[in-house]
Amino acid sequence: MKIIIASTEEQERYIEELVNTMYNKVFPMYFSEELIAKLEELSVLRPSGSDSYLNSTLDQAFKIMSSLQTLICVLEHSNSIEENEYKKMFEKNKQTLEEFGYSFPLKMEHFLEEAVSEEELHHYGKPANKWLI
């Protein structure tokens, strides 16, 4: 007999925060607003039906969190990482997410160049300040 400990609500919320970071901070660096909306519509980085909220073990939750954290770090700092090392980390963490039911159909090539300029306004991006002009 094996005892399995379920993931906590805090872990599930943290996973959701990491997914939101991908959509609001990382994806706007590389993709247009329309493409990000399409990714959201396709449920990219959202668990499939059977793997939804509070349905994973403690071990799975930690693996999902560490994979999301690694992808965020690699994609935010991709200029300073050697391409082969970047590709290995990207593929390993992408595979881990997909093993646990998180759809991530993007390839490393999608993130090799920043396609969106810093000045472009973005619905998904983080605002520069809280003032409405």
mmCIF file of C-alpha atoms in Angstrom:
data_model
loop_
_atom_site.group_PDB
_atom_site.id
_atom_site.type_symbol
_atom_site.label_atom_id
_atom_site.label_comp_id
_atom_site.label_asym_id
_atom_site.label_seq_id
_atom_site.Cartn_x
_atom_site.Cartn_y
_atom_site.Cartn_z
ATOM 1 C CA MET A 1 0.000 0.000 0.000
ATOM 2 C CA LYS A 2 1.238 3.470 -0.888
ATOM 3 C CA ILE A 3 0.135 6.722 0.720
ATOM 4 C CA ILE A 4 -0.269 9.646 -1.668
ATOM 5 C CA ILE A 5 -0.564 13.203 -0.417
ATOM 6 C CA ALA A 6 -2.729 15.548 -2.466
ATOM 7 C CA SER A 7 -1.542 18.975 -3.479
ATOM 8 C CA THR A 8 -2.646 21.892 -1.337
ATOM 9 C CA GLU A 9 -4.867 24.788 -2.364
ATOM 10 C CA GLU A 10 -1.889 27.123 -1.956
ATOM 11 C CA GLN A 11 0.124 25.080 -4.430
ATOM 12 C CA GLU A 12 -2.743 25.081 -6.913
ATOM 13 C CA ARG A 13 -3.075 28.867 -6.546
ATOM 14 C CA TYR A 14 0.675 29.282 -7.021
ATOM 15 C CA ILE A 15 0.533 27.181 -10.195
ATOM 16 C CA GLU A 16 -2.249 29.468 -11.440
ATOM 17 C CA GLU A 17 -0.105 32.531 -10.588
ATOM 18 C CA LEU A 18 2.792 31.080 -12.585
ATOM 19 C CA VAL A 19 0.511 30.436 -15.565
ATOM 20 C CA ASN A 20 -0.733 34.026 -15.307
ATOM 21 C CA THR A 21 2.894 35.212 -15.241
ATOM 22 C CA MET A 22 3.479 33.359 -18.507
ATOM 23 C CA TYR A 23 0.438 35.045 -20.087
ATOM 24 C CA ASN A 24 0.974 38.541 -18.649
ATOM 25 C CA LYS A 25 4.746 38.888 -18.563
ATOM 26 C CA VAL A 26 6.484 36.314 -20.778
ATOM 27 C CA PHE A 27 4.138 35.828 -23.745
ATOM 28 C CA PRO A 28 3.800 39.614 -24.376
ATOM 29 C CA MET A 29 7.585 39.721 -24.908
ATOM 30 C CA TYR A 30 7.268 37.382 -27.892
ATOM 31 C CA PHE A 31 3.690 37.330 -29.210
ATOM 32 C CA SER A 32 1.011 39.730 -30.384
ATOM 33 C CA GLU A 33 -2.120 40.257 -28.333
ATOM 34 C CA GLU A 34 -4.174 38.326 -30.905
ATOM 35 C CA LEU A 35 -1.896 35.297 -30.695
ATOM 36 C CA ILE A 36 -1.964 35.338 -26.891
ATOM 37 C CA ALA A 37 -5.772 35.447 -26.984
ATOM 38 C CA LYS A 38 -5.709 32.449 -29.342
ATOM 39 C CA LEU A 39 -3.372 30.565 -26.967
ATOM 40 C CA GLU A 40 -5.760 31.305 -24.117
ATOM 41 C CA GLU A 41 -8.692 30.103 -26.224
ATOM 42 C CA LEU A 42 -6.792 26.858 -26.931
ATOM 43 C CA SER A 43 -6.244 26.397 -23.158
ATOM 44 C CA VAL A 44 -2.465 26.520 -23.430
ATOM 45 C CA LEU A 45 -0.931 25.929 -19.984
ATOM 46 C CA ARG A 46 -4.312 24.966 -18.586
ATOM 47 C CA PRO A 47 -4.818 21.448 -17.213
ATOM 48 C CA SER A 48 -7.021 19.090 -19.172
ATOM 49 C CA GLY A 49 -10.399 18.149 -17.680
ATOM 50 C CA SER A 50 -9.239 15.139 -15.673
ATOM 51 C CA ASP A 51 -6.222 17.021 -14.298
ATOM 52 C CA SER A 52 -8.048 20.100 -13.093
ATOM 53 C CA TYR A 53 -7.933 21.979 -9.791
ATOM 54 C CA LEU A 54 -6.879 19.957 -6.724
ATOM 55 C CA ASN A 55 -6.564 16.767 -8.726
ATOM 56 C CA SER A 56 -2.819 16.258 -8.498
ATOM 57 C CA THR A 57 -0.483 14.833 -5.900
ATOM 58 C CA LEU A 58 2.014 16.824 -3.876
ATOM 59 C CA ASP A 59 4.855 15.472 -6.030
ATOM 60 C CA GLN A 60 3.081 16.409 -9.269
ATOM 61 C CA ALA A 61 2.352 19.919 -8.000
ATOM 62 C CA PHE A 62 6.035 20.481 -7.183
ATOM 63 C CA LYS A 63 7.097 19.200 -10.609
ATOM 64 C CA ILE A 64 4.558 21.466 -12.344
ATOM 65 C CA MET A 65 5.662 24.488 -10.283
ATOM 66 C CA SER A 66 9.355 23.891 -10.914
ATOM 67 C CA SER A 67 8.772 23.393 -14.654
ATOM 68 C CA LEU A 68 6.778 26.629 -14.911
ATOM 69 C CA GLN A 69 9.383 28.530 -12.867
ATOM 70 C CA THR A 70 12.180 27.211 -15.074
ATOM 71 C CA LEU A 71 10.358 28.102 -18.299
ATOM 72 C CA ILE A 72 9.658 31.624 -17.015
ATOM 73 C CA CYS A 73 13.279 32.134 -15.998
ATOM 74 C CA VAL A 74 14.681 30.735 -19.252
ATOM 75 C CA LEU A 75 12.304 32.738 -21.448
ATOM 76 C CA GLU A 76 12.868 35.997 -19.555
ATOM 77 C CA HIS A 77 16.652 35.638 -19.772
ATOM 78 C CA SER A 78 17.045 33.742 -23.026
ATOM 79 C CA ASN A 79 19.604 36.227 -24.457
ATOM 80 C CA SER A 80 22.181 35.266 -21.843
ATOM 81 C CA ILE A 81 21.845 31.495 -22.162
ATOM 82 C CA GLU A 82 23.629 29.364 -24.700
ATOM 83 C CA GLU A 83 21.104 28.093 -27.249
ATOM 84 C CA ASN A 84 21.772 24.359 -26.738
ATOM 85 C CA GLU A 85 21.484 24.637 -22.966
ATOM 86 C CA TYR A 86 18.315 26.716 -23.391
ATOM 87 C CA LYS A 87 16.820 24.157 -25.757
ATOM 88 C CA LYS A 88 17.491 21.239 -23.393
ATOM 89 C CA MET A 89 15.911 23.020 -20.418
ATOM 90 C CA PHE A 90 12.979 24.197 -22.519
ATOM 91 C CA GLU A 91 12.225 20.730 -23.934
ATOM 92 C CA LYS A 92 12.624 18.946 -20.591
ATOM 93 C CA ASN A 93 10.237 21.289 -18.782
ATOM 94 C CA LYS A 94 7.769 21.376 -21.663
ATOM 95 C CA GLN A 95 7.654 17.572 -21.589
ATOM 96 C CA THR A 96 7.114 17.554 -17.815
ATOM 97 C CA LEU A 97 4.156 19.927 -18.125
ATOM 98 C CA GLU A 98 2.617 17.863 -20.915
ATOM 99 C CA GLU A 99 3.026 14.661 -18.857
ATOM 100 C CA PHE A 100 0.794 16.214 -16.216
ATOM 101 C CA GLY A 101 -1.887 17.356 -18.651
ATOM 102 C CA TYR A 102 -0.777 20.956 -19.252
ATOM 103 C CA SER A 103 -0.960 21.727 -22.958
ATOM 104 C CA PHE A 104 2.121 23.590 -24.220
ATOM 105 C CA PRO A 105 2.290 23.249 -28.031
ATOM 106 C CA LEU A 106 4.961 25.932 -28.460
ATOM 107 C CA LYS A 107 8.493 25.178 -29.613
ATOM 108 C CA MET A 108 11.751 26.826 -28.698
ATOM 109 C CA GLU A 109 11.827 28.519 -32.108
ATOM 110 C CA HIS A 110 8.769 30.578 -31.132
ATOM 111 C CA PHE A 111 10.839 32.274 -28.429
ATOM 112 C CA LEU A 112 14.169 32.847 -30.172
ATOM 113 C CA GLU A 113 13.438 36.462 -31.093
ATOM 114 C CA GLU A 114 11.406 39.074 -29.307
ATOM 115 C CA ALA A 115 8.711 39.898 -31.828
ATOM 116 C CA VAL A 116 6.900 42.616 -29.891
ATOM 117 C CA SER A 117 8.450 46.035 -29.309
ATOM 118 C CA GLU A 118 8.653 47.443 -25.779
ATOM 119 C CA GLU A 119 6.558 50.469 -26.737
ATOM 120 C CA GLU A 120 3.607 48.475 -28.067
ATOM 121 C CA LEU A 121 0.568 48.576 -25.788
ATOM 122 C CA HIS A 122 -0.574 45.149 -24.758
ATOM 123 C CA HIS A 123 -3.752 43.997 -23.030
ATOM 124 C CA TYR A 124 -1.875 41.051 -21.491
ATOM 125 C CA GLY A 125 1.255 42.973 -20.518
ATOM 126 C CA LYS A 126 2.018 44.505 -17.152
ATOM 127 C CA PRO A 127 1.188 48.250 -17.011
ATOM 128 C CA ALA A 128 4.083 50.682 -16.613
ATOM 129 C CA ASN A 129 2.120 52.565 -13.935
ATOM 130 C CA LYS A 130 -1.345 52.763 -12.391
ATOM 131 C CA TRP A 131 -2.272 56.151 -13.813
ATOM 132 C CA LEU A 132 -4.881 56.333 -16.534
ATOM 133 C CA ILE A 133 -4.082 59.060 -19.025
#
